[in-house]
Structure formats: C-alpha cells, structure tokens
PDB file of C-alpha atoms in Angstrom:
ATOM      1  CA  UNK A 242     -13.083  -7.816 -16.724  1.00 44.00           C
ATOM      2  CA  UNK A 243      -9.639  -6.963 -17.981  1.00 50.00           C
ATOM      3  CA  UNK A 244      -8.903  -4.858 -14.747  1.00 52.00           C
ATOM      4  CA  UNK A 245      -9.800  -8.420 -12.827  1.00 47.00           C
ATOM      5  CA  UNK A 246      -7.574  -9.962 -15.087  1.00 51.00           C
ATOM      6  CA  UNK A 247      -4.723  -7.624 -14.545  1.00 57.00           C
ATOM      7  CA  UNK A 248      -5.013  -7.501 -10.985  1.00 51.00           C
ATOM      8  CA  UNK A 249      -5.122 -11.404 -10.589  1.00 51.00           C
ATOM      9  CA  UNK A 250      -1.889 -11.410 -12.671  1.00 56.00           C
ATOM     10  CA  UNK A 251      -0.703  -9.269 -10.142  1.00 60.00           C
ATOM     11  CA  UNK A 252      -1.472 -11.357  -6.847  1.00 55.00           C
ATOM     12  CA  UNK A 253      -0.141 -14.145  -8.162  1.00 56.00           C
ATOM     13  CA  UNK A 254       3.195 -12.946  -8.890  1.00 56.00           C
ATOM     14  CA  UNK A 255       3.403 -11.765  -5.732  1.00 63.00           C
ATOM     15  CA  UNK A 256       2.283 -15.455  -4.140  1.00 52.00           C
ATOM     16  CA  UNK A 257       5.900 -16.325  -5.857  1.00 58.00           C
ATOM     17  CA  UNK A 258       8.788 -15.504  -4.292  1.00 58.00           C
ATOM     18  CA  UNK A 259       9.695 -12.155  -6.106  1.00 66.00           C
ATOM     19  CA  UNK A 260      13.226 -10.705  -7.242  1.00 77.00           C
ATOM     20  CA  UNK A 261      15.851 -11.034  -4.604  1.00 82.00           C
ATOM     21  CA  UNK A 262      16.220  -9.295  -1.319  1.00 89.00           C
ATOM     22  CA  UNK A 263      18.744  -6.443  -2.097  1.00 92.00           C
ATOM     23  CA  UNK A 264      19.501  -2.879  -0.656  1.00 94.00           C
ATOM     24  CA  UNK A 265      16.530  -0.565  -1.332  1.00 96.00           C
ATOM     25  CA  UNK A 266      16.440   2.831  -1.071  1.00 98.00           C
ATOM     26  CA  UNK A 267      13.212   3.918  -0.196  1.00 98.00           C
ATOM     27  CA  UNK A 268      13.091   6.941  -1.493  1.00 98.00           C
ATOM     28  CA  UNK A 269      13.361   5.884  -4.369  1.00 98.00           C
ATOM     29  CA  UNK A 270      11.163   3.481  -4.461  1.00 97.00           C
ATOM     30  CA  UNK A 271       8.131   6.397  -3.633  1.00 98.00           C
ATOM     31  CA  UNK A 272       9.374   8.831  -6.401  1.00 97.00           C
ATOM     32  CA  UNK A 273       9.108   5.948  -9.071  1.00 97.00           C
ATOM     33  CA  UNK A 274       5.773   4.853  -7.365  1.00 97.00           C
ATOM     34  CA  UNK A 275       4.354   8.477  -7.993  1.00 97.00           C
ATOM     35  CA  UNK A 276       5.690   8.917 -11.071  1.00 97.00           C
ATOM     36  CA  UNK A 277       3.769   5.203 -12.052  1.00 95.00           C
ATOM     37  CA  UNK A 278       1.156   7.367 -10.561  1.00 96.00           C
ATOM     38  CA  UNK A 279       1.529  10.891 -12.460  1.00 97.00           C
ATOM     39  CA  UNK A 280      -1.747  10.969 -14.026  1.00 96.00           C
ATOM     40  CA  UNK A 281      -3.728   9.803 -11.544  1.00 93.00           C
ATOM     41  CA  UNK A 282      -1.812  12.004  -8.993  1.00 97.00           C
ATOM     42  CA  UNK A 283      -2.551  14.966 -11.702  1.00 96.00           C
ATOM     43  CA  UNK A 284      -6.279  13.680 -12.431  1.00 94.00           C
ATOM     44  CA  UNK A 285      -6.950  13.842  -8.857  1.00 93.00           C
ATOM     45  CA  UNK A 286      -5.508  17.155  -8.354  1.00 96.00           C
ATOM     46  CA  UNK A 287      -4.155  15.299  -5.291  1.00 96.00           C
ATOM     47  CA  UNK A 288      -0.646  16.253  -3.089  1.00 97.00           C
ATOM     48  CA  UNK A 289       1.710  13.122  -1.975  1.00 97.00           C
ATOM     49  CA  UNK A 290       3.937  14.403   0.911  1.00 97.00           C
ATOM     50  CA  UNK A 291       6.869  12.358   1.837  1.00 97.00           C
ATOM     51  CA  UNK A 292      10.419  13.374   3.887  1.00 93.00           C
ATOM     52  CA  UNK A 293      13.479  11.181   4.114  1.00 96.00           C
ATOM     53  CA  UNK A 294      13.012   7.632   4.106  1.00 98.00           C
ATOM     54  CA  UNK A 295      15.415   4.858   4.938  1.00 97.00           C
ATOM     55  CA  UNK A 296      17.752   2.029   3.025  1.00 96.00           C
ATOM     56  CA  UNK A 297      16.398  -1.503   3.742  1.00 96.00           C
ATOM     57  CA  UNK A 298      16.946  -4.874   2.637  1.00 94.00           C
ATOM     58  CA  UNK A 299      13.541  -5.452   0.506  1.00 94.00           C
ATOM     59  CA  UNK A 300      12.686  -6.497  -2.985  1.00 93.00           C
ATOM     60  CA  UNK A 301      12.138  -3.100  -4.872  1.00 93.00           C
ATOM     61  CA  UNK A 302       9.875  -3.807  -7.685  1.00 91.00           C
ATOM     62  CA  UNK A 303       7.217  -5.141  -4.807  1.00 93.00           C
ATOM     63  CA  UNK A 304       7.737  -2.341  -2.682  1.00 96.00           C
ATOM     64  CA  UNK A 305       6.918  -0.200  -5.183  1.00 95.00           C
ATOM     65  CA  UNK A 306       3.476  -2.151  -6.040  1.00 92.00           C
ATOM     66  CA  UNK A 307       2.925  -1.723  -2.453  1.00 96.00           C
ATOM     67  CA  UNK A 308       3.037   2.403  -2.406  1.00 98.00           C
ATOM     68  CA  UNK A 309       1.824   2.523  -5.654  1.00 95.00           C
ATOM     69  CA  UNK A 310      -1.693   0.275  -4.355  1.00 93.00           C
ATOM     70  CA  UNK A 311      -1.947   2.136  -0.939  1.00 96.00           C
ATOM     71  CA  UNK A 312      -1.476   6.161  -2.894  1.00 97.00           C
ATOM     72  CA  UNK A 313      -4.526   5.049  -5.525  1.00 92.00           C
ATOM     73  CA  UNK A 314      -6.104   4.181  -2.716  1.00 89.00           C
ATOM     74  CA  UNK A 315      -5.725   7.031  -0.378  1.00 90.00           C
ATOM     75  CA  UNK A 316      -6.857   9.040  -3.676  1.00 89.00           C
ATOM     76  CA  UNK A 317     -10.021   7.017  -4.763  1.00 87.00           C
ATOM     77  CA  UNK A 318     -11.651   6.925  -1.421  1.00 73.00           C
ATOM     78  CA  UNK A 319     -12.144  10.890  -1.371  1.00 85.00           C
ATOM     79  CA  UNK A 320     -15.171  12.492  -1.728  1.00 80.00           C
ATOM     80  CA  UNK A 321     -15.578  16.337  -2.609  1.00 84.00           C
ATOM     81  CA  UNK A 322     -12.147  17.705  -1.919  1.00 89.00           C
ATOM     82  CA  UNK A 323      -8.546  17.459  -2.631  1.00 94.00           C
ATOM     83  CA  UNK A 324      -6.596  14.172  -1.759  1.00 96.00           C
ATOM     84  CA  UNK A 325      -3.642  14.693   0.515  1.00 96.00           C
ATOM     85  CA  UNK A 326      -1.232  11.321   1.136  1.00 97.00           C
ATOM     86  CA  UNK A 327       1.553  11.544   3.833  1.00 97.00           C
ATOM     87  CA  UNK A 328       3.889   8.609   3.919  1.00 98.00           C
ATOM     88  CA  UNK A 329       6.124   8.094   7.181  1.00 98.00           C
ATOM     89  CA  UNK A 330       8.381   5.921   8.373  1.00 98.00           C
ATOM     90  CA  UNK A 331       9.887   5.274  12.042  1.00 97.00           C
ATOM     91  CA  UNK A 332      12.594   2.937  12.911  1.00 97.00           C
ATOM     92  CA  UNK A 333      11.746   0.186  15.365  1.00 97.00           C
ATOM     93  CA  UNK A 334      14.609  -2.437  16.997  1.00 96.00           C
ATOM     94  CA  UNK A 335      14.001  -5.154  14.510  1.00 95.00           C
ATOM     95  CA  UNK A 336      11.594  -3.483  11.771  1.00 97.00           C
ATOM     96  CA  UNK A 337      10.684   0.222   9.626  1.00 97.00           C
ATOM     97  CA  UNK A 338       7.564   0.884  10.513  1.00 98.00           C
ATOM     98  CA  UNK A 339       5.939   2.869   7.689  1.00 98.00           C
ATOM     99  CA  UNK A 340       2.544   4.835   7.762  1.00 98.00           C
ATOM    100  CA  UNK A 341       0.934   6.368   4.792  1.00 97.00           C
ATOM    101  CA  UNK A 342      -2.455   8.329   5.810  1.00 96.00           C
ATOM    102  CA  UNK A 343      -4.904  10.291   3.921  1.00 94.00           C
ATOM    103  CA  UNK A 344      -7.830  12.324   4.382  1.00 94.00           C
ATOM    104  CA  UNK A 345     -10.468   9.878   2.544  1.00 87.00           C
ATOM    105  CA  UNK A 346     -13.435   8.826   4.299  1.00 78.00           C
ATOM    106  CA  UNK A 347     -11.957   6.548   6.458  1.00 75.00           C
ATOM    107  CA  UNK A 348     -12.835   2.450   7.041  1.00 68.00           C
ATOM    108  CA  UNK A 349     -14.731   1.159   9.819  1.00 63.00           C
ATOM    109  CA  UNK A 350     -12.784  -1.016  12.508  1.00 69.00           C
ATOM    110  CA  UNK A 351     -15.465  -3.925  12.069  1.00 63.00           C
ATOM    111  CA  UNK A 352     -13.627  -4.436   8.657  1.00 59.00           C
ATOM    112  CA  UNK A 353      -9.620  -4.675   9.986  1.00 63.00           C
ATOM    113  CA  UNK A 354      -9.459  -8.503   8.498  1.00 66.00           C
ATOM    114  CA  UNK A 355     -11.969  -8.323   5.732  1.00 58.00           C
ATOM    115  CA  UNK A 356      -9.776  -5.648   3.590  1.00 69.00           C
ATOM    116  CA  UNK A 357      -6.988  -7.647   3.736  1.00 66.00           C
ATOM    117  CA  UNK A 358      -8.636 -10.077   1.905  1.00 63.00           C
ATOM    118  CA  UNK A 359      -8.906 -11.243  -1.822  1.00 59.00           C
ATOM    119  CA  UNK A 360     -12.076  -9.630  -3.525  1.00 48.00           C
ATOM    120  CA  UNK A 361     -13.540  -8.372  -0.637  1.00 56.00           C
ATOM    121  CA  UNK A 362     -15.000  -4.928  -1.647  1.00 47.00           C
ATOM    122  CA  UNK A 363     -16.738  -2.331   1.392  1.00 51.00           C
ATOM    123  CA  UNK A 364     -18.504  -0.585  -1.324  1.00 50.00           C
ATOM    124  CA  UNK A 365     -20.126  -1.094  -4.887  1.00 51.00           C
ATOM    125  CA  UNK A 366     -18.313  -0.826  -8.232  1.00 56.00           C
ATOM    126  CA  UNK A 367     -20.330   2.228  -9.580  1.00 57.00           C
ATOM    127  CA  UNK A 368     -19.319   4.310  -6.026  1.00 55.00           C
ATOM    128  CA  UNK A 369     -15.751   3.326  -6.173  1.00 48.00           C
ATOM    129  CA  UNK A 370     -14.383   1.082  -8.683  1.00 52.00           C
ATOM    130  CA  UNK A 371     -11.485  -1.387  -8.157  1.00 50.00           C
ATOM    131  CA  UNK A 372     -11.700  -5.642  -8.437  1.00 52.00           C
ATOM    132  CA  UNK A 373     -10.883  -6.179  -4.680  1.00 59.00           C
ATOM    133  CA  UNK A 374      -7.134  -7.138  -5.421  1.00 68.00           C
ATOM    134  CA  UNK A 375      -4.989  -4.357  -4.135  1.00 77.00           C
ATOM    135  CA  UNK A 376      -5.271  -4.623  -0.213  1.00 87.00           C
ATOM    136  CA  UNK A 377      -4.676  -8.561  -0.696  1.00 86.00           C
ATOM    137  CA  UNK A 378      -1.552  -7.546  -2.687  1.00 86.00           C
ATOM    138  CA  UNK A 379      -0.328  -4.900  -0.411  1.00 90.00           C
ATOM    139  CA  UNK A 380      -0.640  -8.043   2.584  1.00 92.00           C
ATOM    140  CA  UNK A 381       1.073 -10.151   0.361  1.00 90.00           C
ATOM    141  CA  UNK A 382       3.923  -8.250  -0.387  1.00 91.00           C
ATOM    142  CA  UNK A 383       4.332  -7.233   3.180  1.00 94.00           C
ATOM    143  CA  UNK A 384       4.147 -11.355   4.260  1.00 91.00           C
ATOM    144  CA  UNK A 385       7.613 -11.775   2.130  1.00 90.00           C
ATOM    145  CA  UNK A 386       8.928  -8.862   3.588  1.00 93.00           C
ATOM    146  CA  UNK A 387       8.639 -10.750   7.100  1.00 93.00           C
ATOM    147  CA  UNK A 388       6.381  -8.053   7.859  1.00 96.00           C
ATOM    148  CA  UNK A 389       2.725  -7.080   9.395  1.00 96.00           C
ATOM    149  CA  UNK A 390       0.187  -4.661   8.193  1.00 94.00           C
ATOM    150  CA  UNK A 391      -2.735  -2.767   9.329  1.00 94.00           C
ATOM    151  CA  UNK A 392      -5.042   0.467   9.767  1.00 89.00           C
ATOM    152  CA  UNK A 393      -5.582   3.355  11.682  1.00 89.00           C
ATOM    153  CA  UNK A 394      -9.313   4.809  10.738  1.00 87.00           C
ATOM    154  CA  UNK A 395     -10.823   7.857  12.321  1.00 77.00           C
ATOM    155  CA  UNK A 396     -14.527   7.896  12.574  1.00 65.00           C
ATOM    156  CA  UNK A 397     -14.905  11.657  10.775  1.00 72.00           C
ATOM    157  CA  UNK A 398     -12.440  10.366   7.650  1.00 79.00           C
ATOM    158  CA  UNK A 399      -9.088   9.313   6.895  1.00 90.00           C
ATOM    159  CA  UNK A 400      -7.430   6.414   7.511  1.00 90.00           C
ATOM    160  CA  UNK A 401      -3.635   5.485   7.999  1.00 94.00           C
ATOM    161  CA  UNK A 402      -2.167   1.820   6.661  1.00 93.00           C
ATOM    162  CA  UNK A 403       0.594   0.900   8.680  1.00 96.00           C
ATOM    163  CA  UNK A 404       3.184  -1.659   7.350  1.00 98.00           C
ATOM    164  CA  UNK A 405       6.174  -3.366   8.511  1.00 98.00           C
ATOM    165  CA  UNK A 406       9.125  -4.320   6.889  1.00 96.00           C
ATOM    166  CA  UNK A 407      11.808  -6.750   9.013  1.00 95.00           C
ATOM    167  CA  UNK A 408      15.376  -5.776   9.610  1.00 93.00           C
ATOM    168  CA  UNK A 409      16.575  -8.940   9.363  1.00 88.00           C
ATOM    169  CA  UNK A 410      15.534  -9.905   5.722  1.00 81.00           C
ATOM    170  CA  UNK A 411      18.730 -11.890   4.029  1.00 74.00           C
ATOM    171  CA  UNK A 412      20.132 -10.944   0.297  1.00 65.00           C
ATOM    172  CA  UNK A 413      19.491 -13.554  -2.031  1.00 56.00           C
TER     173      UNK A 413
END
C-alpha cells in the first residue's frame, strides 16, 4: 500500500507543471539516475550501457524519473539471466529521439496503449511486483517535454521504449 502511495505522489507531481525548462545535460542526468539505482543495479547483477548523450532544453529532475522508471523496468522484467540496458539517443530535425532496450521478456504489441496507462498491470503482483504507476509517469513526463513515446518488442524477448523529447522546448 505504501508503494501505491508513493507512486501516486509521484504521478501527480508530474500532472503539475514541474521545475523550469533549463539546459540539461543528459549525461548527467543517466549517471545520477543509476546511481538512484545502485542497489538495484547491484541486486540485479545487471549492466547499464550508455555512450555520449546530448544537451537539451528539459526539466532535469523529471528526466531523471523517466530513466530511472524505464532501467527498473528493463531489470524487473528478466527472467533467469543477467539484465543488460542500452540507452541511445539519435538526433532528429525538431526532436532527440532516445531508445533504451533490454533483454527482458519482451511486451506483446496488443498492449502498445494499455502500458501507457495508469494502473494497468500485464502481469500479477506475486510474478512481478510494481502498482502500475511507472509507464503512466514515464508518458507523463514525456507529454511536458512536447514529446511522444513508445515500444519496440521482439516476440523471443526484449523490448526497446522509445521517447521523444522536442527541440523547441522554451526556458522558463
């Protein structure tokens, strides 16, 4: 119950408009979302590959939340072998397009909208725990970021979220 709490708490500061739009560096915003994540990362025995990423106009402290959701993720939906998360970005006219794919056991295509969704779960608590939040939250965060999100699933495991994250997004 206090997981569903905290999570909630979570969503709904990111419904609100969150700190001001300022110069981000990406990079690091992943090494303080793995270091948020040491344990786990460590608990997991699990690898987190990432190369150079790009400056961007974004609000920090949500982009963080955002890796941060879509790593535990890519680490709780393994079964019998090591997690391995690779985060990439590519550079688009208007947009950074950034993809962060593991080798879990991958999410049907019947389920694109659903997991986007507040409290919608594709498994049972005892299998995989979690409230339901985090995908809603990721979405969220992307929406003020003038930006779209999806997946990439392959049938035999792993699946790739995709985000975007405008250009165009104006200091506050």
């Amino acid at each position: 119950m206090q997981a569903l709490i905290n999570d909630l708490l979570q969503f709904s500061r990111v419904t609100r408009k969150g700190n001001p739009f300022g110069e981000t560096d990406m990079n690091e915003v992943l090494k303080i979302s793995v270091a948020h994540l040491t344990a786990r990362i460590a608990e997991n025995n699990a690898t987190v590959l990432f190369g150079q990423m790009p400056k961007l106009q974004g609000d920090s402290m949500q982009l963080i939340r955002l890796f941060q959701n879509l790593i535990d993720n890519g680490m709780k939906f393994v079964k019998n072998k090591q997690p391995v998360i690779t985060i990439n970005t590519n550079e688009h006219d208007n947009e950074w397009e950034f993809t962060v794919a593991d080798n879990g056991i991958g999410i049907r295509e019947e389920f694109k909208e659903k997991i986007f969704q507040i409290f919608q779960r594709l498994h049972n608590e005892t299998e995989y725990p979690g409230t339901g939040v985090g995908l809603a939250i990721c979405k969220k965060i992307v929406d003020l970021h003038n930006g779209r999100i999806w997946f990439e699933s392959n049938a035999d495991g792993g699946t790739t979220f995709c985000f975007t994250v405008n250009k165009n997004l104006e200091t506050n």
